CSV table of C-alpha atoms and ligand atoms in Angstrom, one decimal:
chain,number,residue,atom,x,y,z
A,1,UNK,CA,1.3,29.0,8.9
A,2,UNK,CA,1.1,30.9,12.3
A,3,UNK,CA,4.2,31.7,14.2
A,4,UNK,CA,4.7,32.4,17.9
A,5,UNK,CA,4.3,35.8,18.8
A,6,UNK,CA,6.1,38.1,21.2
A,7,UNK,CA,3.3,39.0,23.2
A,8,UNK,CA,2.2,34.8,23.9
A,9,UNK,CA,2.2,34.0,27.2
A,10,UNK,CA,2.9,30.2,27.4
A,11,UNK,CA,5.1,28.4,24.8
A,12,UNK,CA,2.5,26.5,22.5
A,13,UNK,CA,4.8,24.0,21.9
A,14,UNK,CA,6.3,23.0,25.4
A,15,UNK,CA,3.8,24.9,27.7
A,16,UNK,CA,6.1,26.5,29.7
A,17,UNK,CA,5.9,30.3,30.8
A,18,UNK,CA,6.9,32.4,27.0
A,19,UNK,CA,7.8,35.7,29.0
A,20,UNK,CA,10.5,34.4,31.9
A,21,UNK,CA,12.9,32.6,28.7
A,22,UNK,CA,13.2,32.6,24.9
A,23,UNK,CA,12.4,28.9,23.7
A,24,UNK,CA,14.5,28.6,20.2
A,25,UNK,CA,14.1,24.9,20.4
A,26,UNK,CA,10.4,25.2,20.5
A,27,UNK,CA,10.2,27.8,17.7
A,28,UNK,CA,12.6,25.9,15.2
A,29,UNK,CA,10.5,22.6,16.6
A,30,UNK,CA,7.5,24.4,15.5
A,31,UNK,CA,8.5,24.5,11.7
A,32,UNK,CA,7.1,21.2,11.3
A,33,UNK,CA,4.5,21.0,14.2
A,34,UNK,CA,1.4,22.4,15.0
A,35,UNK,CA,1.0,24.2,18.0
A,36,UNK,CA,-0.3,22.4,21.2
A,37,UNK,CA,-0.7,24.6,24.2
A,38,UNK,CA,-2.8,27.7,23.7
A,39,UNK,CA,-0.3,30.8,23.9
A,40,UNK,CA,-2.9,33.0,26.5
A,41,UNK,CA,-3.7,30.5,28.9
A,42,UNK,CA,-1.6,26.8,28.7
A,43,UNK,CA,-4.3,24.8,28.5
A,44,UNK,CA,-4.0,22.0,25.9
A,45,UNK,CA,-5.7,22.6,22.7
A,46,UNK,CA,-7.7,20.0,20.4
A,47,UNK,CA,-5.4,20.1,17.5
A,48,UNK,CA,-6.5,18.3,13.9
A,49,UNK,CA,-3.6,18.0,11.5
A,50,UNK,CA,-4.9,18.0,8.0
A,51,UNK,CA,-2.7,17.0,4.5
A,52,UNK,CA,-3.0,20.9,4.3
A,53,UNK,CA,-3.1,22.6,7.2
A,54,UNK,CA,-4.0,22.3,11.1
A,55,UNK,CA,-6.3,23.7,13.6
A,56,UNK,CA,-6.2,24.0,17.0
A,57,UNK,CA,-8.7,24.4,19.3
A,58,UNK,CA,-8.6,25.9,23.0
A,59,UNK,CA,-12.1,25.9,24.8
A,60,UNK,CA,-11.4,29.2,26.4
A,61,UNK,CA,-9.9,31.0,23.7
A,62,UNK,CA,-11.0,29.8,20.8
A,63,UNK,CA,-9.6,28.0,17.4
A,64,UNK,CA,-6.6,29.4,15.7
A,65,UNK,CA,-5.2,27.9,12.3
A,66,UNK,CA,-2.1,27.6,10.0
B,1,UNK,CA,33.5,-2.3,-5.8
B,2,UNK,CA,32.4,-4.0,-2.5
B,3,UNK,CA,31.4,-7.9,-2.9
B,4,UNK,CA,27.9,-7.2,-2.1
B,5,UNK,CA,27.3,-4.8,-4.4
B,6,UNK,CA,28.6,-6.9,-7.1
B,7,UNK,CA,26.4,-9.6,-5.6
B,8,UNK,CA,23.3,-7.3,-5.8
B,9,UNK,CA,24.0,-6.6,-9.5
B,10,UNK,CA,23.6,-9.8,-10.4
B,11,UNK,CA,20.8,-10.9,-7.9
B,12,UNK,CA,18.6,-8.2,-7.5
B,13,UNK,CA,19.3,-5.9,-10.3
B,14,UNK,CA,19.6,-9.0,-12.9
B,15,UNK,CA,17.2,-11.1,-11.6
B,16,UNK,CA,15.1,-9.4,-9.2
B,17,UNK,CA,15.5,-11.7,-6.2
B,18,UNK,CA,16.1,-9.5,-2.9
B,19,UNK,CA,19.2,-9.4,-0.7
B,20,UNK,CA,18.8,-12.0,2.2
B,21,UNK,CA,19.7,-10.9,5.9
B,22,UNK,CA,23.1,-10.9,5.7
B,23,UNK,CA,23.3,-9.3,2.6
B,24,UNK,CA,21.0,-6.3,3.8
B,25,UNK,CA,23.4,-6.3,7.0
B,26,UNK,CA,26.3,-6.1,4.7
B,27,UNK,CA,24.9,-2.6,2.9
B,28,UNK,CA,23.8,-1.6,6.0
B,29,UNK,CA,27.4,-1.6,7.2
B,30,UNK,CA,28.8,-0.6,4.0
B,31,UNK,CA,31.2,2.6,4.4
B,32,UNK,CA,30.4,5.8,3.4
B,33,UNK,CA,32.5,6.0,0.6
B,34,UNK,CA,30.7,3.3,-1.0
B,35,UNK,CA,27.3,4.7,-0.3
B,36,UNK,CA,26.8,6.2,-3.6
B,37,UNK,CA,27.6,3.3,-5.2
B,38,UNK,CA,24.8,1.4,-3.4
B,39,UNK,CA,22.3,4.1,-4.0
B,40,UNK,CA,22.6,4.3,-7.5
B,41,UNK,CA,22.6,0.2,-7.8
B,42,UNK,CA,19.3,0.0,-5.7
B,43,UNK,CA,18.0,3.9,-8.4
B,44,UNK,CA,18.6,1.1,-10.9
B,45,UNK,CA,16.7,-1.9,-9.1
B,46,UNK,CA,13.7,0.5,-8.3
B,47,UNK,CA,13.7,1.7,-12.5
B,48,UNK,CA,14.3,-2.1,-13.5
B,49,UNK,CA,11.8,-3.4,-11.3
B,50,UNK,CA,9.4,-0.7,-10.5
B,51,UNK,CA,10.0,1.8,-13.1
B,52,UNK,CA,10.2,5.0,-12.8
B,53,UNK,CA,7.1,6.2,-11.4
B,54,UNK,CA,6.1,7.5,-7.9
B,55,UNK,CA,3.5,7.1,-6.3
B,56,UNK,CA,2.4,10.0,-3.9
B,57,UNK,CA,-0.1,9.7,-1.5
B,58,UNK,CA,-2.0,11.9,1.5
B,59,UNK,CA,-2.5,10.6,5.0
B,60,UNK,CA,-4.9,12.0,7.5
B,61,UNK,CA,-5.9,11.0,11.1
B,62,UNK,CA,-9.6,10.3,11.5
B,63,UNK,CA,-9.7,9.8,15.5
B,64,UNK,CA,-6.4,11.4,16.8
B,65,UNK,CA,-4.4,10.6,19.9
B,66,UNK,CA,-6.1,8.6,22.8
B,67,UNK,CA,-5.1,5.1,22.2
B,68,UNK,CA,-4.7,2.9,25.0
B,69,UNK,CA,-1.3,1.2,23.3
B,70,UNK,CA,2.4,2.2,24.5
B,71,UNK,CA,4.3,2.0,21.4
B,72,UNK,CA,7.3,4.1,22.9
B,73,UNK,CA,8.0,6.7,20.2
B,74,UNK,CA,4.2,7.6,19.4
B,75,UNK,CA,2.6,11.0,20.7
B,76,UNK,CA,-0.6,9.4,20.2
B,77,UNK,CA,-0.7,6.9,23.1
B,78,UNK,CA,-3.1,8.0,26.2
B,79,UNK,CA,-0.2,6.5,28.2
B,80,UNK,CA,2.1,8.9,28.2
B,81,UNK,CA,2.4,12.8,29.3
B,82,UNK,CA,2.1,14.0,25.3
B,83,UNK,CA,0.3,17.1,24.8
B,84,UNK,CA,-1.5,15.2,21.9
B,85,UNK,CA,-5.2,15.6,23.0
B,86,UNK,CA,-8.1,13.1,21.9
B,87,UNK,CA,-10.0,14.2,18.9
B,88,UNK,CA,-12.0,12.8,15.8
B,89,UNK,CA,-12.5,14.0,12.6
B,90,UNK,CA,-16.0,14.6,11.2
B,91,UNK,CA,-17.1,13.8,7.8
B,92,UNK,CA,-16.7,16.4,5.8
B,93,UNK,CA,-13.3,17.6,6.7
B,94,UNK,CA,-12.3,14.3,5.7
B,95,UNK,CA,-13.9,14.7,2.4
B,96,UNK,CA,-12.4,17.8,1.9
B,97,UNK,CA,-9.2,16.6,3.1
B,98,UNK,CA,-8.9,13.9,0.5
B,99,UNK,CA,-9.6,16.8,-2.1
B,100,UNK,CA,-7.1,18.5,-1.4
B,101,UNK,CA,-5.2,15.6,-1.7
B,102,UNK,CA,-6.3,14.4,-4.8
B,103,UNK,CA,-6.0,18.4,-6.0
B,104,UNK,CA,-2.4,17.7,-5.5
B,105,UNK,CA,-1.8,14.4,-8.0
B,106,UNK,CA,-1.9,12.3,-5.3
B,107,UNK,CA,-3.9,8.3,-6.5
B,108,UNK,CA,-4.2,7.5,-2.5
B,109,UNK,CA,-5.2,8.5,0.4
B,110,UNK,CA,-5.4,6.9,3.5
B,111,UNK,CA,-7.4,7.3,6.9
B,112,UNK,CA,-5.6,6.9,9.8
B,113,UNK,CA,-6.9,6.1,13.5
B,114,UNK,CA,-5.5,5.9,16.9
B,115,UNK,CA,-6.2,3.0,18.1
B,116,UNK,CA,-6.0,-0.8,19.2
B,117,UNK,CA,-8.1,-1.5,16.5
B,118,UNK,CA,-11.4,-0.7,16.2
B,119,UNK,CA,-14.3,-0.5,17.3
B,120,UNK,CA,-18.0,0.0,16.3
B,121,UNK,CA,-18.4,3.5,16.1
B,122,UNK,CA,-15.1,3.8,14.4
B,123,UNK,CA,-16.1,0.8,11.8
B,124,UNK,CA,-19.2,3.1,11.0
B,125,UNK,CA,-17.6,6.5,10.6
B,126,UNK,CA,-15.2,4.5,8.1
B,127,UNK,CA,-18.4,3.3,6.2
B,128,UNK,CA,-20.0,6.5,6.3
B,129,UNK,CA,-16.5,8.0,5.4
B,130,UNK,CA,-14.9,6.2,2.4
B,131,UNK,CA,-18.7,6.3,0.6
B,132,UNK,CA,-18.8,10.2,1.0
B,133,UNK,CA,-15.1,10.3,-0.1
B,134,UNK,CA,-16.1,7.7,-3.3
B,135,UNK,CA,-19.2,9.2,-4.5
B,136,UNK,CA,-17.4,12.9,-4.5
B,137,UNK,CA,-13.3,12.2,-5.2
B,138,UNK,CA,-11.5,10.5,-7.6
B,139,UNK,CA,-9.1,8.8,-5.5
B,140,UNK,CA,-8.1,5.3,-4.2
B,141,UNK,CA,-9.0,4.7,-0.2
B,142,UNK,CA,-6.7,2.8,1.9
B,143,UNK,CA,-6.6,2.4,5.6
B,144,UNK,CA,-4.5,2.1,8.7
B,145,UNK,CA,-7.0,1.9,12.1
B,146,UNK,CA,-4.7,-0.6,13.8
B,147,UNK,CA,-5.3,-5.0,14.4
B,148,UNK,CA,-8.4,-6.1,12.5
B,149,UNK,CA,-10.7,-9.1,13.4
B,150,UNK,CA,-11.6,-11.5,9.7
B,151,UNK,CA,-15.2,-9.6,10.4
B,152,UNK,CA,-13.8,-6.0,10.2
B,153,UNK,CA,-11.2,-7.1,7.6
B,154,UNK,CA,-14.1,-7.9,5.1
B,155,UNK,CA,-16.2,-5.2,6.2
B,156,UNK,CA,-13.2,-3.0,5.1
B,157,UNK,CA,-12.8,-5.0,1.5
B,158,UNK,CA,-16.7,-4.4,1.3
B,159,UNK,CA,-16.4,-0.2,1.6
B,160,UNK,CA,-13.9,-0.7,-1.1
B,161,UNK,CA,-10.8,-0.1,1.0
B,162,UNK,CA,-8.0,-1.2,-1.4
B,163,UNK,CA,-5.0,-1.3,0.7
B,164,UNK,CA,-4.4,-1.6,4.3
B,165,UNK,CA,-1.8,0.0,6.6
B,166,UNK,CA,-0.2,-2.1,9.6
B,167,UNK,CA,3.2,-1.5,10.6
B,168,UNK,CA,5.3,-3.7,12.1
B,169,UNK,CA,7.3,-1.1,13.2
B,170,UNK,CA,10.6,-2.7,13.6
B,171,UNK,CA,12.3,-6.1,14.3
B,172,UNK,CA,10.4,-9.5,16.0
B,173,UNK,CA,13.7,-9.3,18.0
B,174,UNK,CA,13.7,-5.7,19.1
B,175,UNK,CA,9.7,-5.1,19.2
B,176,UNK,CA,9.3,-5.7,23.0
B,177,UNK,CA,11.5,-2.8,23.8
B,178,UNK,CA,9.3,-0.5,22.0
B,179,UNK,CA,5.8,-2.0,22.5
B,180,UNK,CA,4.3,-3.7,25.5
B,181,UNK,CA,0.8,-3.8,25.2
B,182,UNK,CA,0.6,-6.2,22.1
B,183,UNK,CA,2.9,-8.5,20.1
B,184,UNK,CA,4.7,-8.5,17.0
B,185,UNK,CA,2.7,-11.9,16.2
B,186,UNK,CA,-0.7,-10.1,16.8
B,187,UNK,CA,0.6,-7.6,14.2
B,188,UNK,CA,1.5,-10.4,12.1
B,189,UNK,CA,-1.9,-12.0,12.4
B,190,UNK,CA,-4.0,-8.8,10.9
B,191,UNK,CA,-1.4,-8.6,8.1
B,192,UNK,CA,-1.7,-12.2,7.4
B,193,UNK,CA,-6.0,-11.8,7.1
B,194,UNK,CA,-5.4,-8.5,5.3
B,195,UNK,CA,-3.1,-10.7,2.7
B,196,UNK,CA,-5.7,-13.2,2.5
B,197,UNK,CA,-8.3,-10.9,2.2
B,198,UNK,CA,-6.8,-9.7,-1.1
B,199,UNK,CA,-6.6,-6.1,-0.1
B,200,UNK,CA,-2.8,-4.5,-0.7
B,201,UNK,CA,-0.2,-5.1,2.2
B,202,UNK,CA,1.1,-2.0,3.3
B,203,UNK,CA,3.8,-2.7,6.1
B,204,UNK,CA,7.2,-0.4,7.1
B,205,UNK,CA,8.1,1.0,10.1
B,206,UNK,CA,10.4,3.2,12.2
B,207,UNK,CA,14.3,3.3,12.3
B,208,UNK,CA,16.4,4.7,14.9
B,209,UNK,CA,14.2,3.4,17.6
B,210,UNK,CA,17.4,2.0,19.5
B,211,UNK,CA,17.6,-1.2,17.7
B,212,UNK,CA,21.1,-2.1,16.1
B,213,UNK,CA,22.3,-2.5,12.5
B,214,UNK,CA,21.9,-6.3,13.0
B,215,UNK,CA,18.3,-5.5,14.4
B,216,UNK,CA,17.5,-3.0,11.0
B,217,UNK,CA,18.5,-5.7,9.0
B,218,UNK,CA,16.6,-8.6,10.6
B,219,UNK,CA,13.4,-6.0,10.0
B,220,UNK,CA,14.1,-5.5,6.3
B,221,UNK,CA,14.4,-9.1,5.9
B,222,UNK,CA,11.4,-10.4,7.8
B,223,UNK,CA,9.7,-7.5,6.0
B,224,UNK,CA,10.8,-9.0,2.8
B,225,UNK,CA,9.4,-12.2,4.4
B,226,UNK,CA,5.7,-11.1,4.2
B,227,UNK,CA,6.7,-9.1,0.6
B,228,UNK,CA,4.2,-6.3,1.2
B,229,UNK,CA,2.7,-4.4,-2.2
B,230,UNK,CA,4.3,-1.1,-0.4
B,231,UNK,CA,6.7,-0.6,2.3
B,232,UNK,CA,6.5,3.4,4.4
B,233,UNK,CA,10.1,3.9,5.8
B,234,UNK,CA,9.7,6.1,9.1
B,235,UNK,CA,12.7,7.6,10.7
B,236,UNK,CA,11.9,8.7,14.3
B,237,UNK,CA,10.9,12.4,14.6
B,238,UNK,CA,11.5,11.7,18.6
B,239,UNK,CA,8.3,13.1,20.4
B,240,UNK,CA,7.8,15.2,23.6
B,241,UNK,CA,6.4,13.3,26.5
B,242,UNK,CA,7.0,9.6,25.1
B,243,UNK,CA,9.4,7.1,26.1
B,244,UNK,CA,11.7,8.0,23.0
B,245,UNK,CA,11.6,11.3,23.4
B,246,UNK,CA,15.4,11.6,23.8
B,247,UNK,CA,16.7,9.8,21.5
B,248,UNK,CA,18.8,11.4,18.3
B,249,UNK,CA,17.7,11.1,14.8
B,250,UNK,CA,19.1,9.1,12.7
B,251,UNK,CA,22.1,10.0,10.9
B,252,UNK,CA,21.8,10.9,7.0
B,253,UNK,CA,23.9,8.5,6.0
B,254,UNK,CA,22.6,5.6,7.9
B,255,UNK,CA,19.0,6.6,6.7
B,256,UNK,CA,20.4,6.6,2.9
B,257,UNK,CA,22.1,3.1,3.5
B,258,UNK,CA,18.9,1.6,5.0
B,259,UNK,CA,16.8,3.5,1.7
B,260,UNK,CA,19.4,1.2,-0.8
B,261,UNK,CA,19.8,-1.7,1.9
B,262,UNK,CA,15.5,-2.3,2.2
B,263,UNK,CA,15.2,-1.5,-1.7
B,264,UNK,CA,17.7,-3.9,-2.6
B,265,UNK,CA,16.1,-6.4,-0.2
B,266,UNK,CA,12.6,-6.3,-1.9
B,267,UNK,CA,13.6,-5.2,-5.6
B,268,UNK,CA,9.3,-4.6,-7.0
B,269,UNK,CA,8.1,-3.4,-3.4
B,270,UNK,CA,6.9,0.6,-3.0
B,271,UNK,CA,9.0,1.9,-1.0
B,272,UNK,CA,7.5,4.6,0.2
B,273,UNK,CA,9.2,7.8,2.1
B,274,UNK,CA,6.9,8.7,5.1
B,275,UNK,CA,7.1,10.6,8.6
B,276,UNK,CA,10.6,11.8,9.8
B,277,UNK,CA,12.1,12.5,6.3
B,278,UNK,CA,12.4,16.3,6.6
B,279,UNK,CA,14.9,16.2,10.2
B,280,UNK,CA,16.3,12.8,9.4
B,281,UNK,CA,17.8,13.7,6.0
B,282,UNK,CA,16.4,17.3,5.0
B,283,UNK,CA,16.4,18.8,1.4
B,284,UNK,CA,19.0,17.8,-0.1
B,285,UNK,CA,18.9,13.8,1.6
B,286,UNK,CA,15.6,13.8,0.1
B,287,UNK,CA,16.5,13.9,-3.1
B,288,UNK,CA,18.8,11.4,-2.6
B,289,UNK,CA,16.3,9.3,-1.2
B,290,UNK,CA,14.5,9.4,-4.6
B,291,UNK,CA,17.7,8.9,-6.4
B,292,UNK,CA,18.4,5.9,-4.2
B,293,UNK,CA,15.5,3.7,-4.2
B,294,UNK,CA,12.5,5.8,-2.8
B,295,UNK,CA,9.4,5.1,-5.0
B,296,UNK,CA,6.9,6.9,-3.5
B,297,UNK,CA,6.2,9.8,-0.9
B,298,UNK,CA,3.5,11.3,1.6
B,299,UNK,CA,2.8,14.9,0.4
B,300,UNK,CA,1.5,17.3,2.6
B,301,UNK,CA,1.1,16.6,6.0
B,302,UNK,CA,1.6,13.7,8.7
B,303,UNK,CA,-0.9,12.7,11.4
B,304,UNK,CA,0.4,15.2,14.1
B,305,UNK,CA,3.3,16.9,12.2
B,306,UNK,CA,4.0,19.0,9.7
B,307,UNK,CA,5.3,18.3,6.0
B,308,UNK,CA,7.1,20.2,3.5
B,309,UNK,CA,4.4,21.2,1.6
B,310,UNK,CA,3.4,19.0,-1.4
B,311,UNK,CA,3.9,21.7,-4.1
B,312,UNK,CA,7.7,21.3,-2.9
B,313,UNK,CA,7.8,17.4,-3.2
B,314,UNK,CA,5.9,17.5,-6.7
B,315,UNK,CA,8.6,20.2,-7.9
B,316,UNK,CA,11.2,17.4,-7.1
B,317,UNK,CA,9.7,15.0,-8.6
B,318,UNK,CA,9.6,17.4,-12.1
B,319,UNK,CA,13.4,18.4,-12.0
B,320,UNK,CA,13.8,14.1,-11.5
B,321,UNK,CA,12.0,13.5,-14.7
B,322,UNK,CA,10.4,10.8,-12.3
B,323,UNK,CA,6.1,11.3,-13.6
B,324,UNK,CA,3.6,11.0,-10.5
B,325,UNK,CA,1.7,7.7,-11.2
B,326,UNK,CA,-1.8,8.5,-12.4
B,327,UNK,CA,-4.9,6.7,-11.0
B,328,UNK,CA,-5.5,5.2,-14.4
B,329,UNK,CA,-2.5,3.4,-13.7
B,330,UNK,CA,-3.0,2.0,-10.5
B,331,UNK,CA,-6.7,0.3,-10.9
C,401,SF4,S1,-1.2,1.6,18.3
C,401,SF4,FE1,-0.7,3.2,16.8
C,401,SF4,S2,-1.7,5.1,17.7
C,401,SF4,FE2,-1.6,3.5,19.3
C,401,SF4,S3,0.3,4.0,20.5
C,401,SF4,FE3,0.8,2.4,18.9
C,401,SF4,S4,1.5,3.6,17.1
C,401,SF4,FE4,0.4,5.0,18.5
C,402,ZN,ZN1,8.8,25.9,24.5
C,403,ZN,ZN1,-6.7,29.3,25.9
């Protein structure tokens, strides 16, 4: 599973700017969700959840998985 | 020992006839020091009456998010402001999917859709679907793609679907203040073709959608009413964006006393542990569960969450001494 990292832009759980405040809600959230808004530029990603394992798509930036 | 428990003993444990309303109400309300007490009566209703296998099964959403219904704590509706975007899964992932969830032990696994119910394309990618899954995975197909006509319904029984997925969700009393776009009756109507159609009846719901202990145990009872082959026992996992959003999870306790209250109101259902297990009641809840009147789980993954992972469940089940039900034994 992928984590959010420090250098993310935009929570990709809640969308909201990563840099100005720490989201620990989100991150613990995040445990048991995939993400949904791509980390470099907010938009909303196409996300498939799988028995094992998710992917998420954003059309600018490309598929990440976990 | 409380009266009702006594009661159950002889009812449900010794004859296997289920609690009636107020009965269920009366667990439901039962204090916590008596909790144990009911668990371990309604452990020994699912080994009487079930045994004690589990039955462990993989879920996966073929056309996510999208759907033009409101039911207030799903991420999926188009109706609300969830990040959840609109997207279908093609062919081959799902075959793949249900690999790895046959890999796993698992004897079902169902395909899951976001919608009203459906439509043509989505009846075709289901044909298409369970006939790859059949001719490459040794695994039994059920389905959950929302209100059927009797035409789709036999289509369905034709592809060899064996079971069919339609929650009611909660309560005929409480279901307008969680769903507006359809009725409880309209639910009520598919189930009742399903039943007819002599594929499986698979029908739970959510708790802690704002409904009252009275309101939980009118649901197990009218649940008990249509005595569905398997019963999934949500707890809300409240969602970003929808109506419920807000609302707290349901306490541990109250999800254990609802686990023995709806085992102990339908003694040979399979009552199945499905979304909302891991926040609601967490490691050590869970095995409780199982010890408690759980009969079943969903490894892996849910539609648009995340699971424990199934090596994690299937561990469990090996310390419990409690054998995964093999596909031999469920055809
Ligand atoms: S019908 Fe199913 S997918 Fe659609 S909003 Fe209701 S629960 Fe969600
Ligand atoms: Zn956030
Ligand atoms: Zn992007």
């Amino acid at each position: 599973m992928t984590t959010m990292t420090t250098t993310q832009l935009w929570c990709d759980r809640c969308g909201e700017s990563a840099t100005a405040t720490a989201h620990p809600a989100c991150a613990s959230a995040r445990q048991l969700e995939p993400p949904r808004f791509c980390p470099e530029c907010r938009r909303r990603m196409k996300v498939q959840v799988l028995p094992v394992g998710w992917s998420a798509v954003c059309v600018e930036h490309g598929e990440i998985q976990g | 020992m409380p009266e009702i428990l006594d009661q159950a003993r002889t009812q449900v444990l010794g004859d296997g006839v289920g609690l009636d309303q107020a009965g269920i109400l009366a667990v439901l309300n039962l204090p916590d020091e008596h909790l144990s007490a009911a668990l371990q009566l309604a452990h020994d209703v699912r080994m009487r009456w079930c045994g004690p296998e589990v039955e462990v099964e993989g879920i996966v959403s073929l056309k996510t998010g999208g759907c033009p219904e409101d039911c207030h704590f799903c991420s999926q509706s188009g109706l609300f402001t969830s990040p959840v975007r609109s997207v279908w899964l093609d062919i081959p992932s799902l075959v793949k999917a249900a690999k790895q969830t046959a890999a796993t032990g698992a004897t079902e696994f169902c395909i899951v859709a976001a919608v009203r119910g459906p439509d043509a394309r989505l009846m075709k990618q289901m044909r298409e679907g369970v006939a790859a899954i059949k001719a490459e995975v040794d695994i039994q197909v059920a389905a959950s793609l929302g209100m059927l006509t009797k035409e789709q319904v036999d289509d369905l029984v034709d592809m060899g679907v064996h079971r069919y997925n339609h929650n009611l969700e909660t309560c005929k009393s409480y279901f307008p203040n969680v769903v507006t776009t359809h009725s409880w009756e309209e639910r009520w109507e598919t189930l009742r073709m399903v039943r007819d159609s002599g594929m499986e009846v698979c029908c739970g719901g959510i708790l802690g959608l704002g409904e009252t202990v009275e309101q939980r145990a009118e649901f197990a009872a009218q649940l008990a009413e249509l005595n569905p082959h398997e019963v999934p026992l949500n707890f809300l996992n409240p969602r970003p964006g929808t109506p419920l959003g807000d609302r707290p999870v349901v306490e541990g306790k109250d999800a254990l006393r609802a686990i023995a209250a709806f085992r102990l109101a339908m003694p040979r259902t399979i009552l199945r542990y499905a979304g909302g297990r891991e926040i609601t009641l967490g490691d050590l809840g869970t095995r409780e569960g199982l010890l408690g009147g759980i009969n079943a789980v969903i490894v892996g993954n849910y539609l648009t969450t995340l699971g424990r992972p199934a090596t994690a469940d299937l561990e469990l089940l090996n310390e419990l001494k409690m054998p995964v039900k093999a596909l031999s034994a469920t055809l």
